XYZ file of C-alpha atoms in Angstrom:
99
model
C -9.246 -2.614 -3.584
C -6.203 -1.701 -5.869
C -5.855 -1.244 -9.616
C -2.883 -0.258 -11.603
C -2.883 1.141 -15.262
C 0.111 1.521 -17.655
C 0.484 4.935 -19.811
C -0.892 3.107 -22.939
C -3.612 1.722 -21.179
C -4.654 5.266 -19.766
C -4.839 6.682 -23.089
C -7.118 3.835 -24.768
C -9.621 4.022 -21.680
C -9.545 7.865 -21.774
C -10.575 7.368 -25.275
C -13.198 4.866 -24.441
C -14.543 7.169 -21.543
C -14.717 10.112 -24.366
C -16.899 8.214 -26.738
C -20.824 8.790 -27.126
C -21.558 5.268 -25.609
C -19.876 6.019 -22.601
C -22.072 9.003 -21.516
C -22.873 8.315 -17.767
C -20.437 5.121 -17.667
C -17.265 4.259 -16.196
C -14.487 1.549 -17.034
C -15.242 -1.538 -15.200
C -12.722 -4.615 -14.934
C -14.619 -7.967 -15.344
C -13.690 -11.466 -14.899
C -14.534 -13.567 -18.157
C -13.187 -16.840 -16.843
C -12.480 -17.862 -13.085
C -10.239 -20.730 -12.376
C -10.344 -20.265 -8.554
C -6.762 -19.018 -8.138
C -6.571 -16.883 -11.296
C -8.954 -15.344 -14.032
C -9.226 -14.011 -17.407
C -10.119 -10.377 -17.349
C -11.734 -7.883 -19.693
C -12.649 -4.061 -19.459
C -16.082 -2.704 -20.444
C -18.285 0.419 -20.066
C -20.798 0.114 -17.083
C -22.581 1.955 -14.282
C -21.753 1.366 -10.677
C -23.821 -0.882 -8.414
C -24.066 -1.304 -4.657
C -21.187 -4.018 -4.853
C -18.890 -1.803 -6.555
C -15.584 0.173 -5.338
C -14.694 3.139 -7.419
C -10.752 2.878 -7.522
C -8.908 5.947 -8.721
C -5.566 5.110 -10.471
C -2.378 6.897 -10.328
C -3.402 7.896 -13.820
C -6.385 9.749 -12.689
C -8.951 7.268 -14.055
C -11.651 5.804 -12.035
C -12.233 1.983 -12.276
C -15.254 0.071 -11.003
C -14.083 -3.150 -9.233
C -17.024 -5.579 -7.739
C -15.955 -5.801 -4.191
C -17.177 -9.593 -3.901
C -14.571 -10.594 -6.588
C -11.372 -11.323 -4.657
C -9.508 -11.764 -7.820
C -10.133 -8.262 -8.950
C -7.971 -6.781 -6.090
C -4.790 -5.705 -7.325
C -5.382 -6.027 -11.174
C -2.917 -4.367 -13.516
C -4.269 -3.159 -16.863
C -1.617 -2.896 -19.431
C -2.104 -1.987 -23.234
C 0.593 -3.042 -25.983
C 0.893 -2.344 -29.494
C 3.239 -5.135 -30.397
C 3.324 -7.933 -31.025
C -0.481 -7.632 -31.030
C -2.371 -4.658 -30.241
C -4.659 -4.990 -27.155
C -5.036 -5.123 -23.285
C -3.047 -7.576 -21.158
C -4.640 -7.710 -17.762
C -2.944 -9.604 -14.940
C -3.285 -9.676 -11.109
C 0.246 -10.323 -9.972
C -0.819 -11.563 -6.534
C -3.187 -14.310 -7.753
C -1.560 -15.194 -10.879
C -1.649 -14.063 -14.443
C -4.198 -13.859 -17.442
C -4.893 -11.740 -20.258
C -7.576 -10.813 -22.562
């Protein structure tokens, strides 16, 4: 499985991982809505399960992806400050959708 993140997302995810609530947890990308050929995504803090693959990004952040969810393979996590601050998570190989 593959996952890319931009520089802004790496900074925000590192801050999430350094919080008290993140102790013993990792970043997980989840599908909040599945439309069959594309999905809506979000990031949360979670612990690995038997169905997860831990993907190391080019920014040295490990991301949990559930191997059973085909829409997670190839996700791109971006973070923008304008026009509205927040994550923009897409999967270019399956369509697009954001948080």
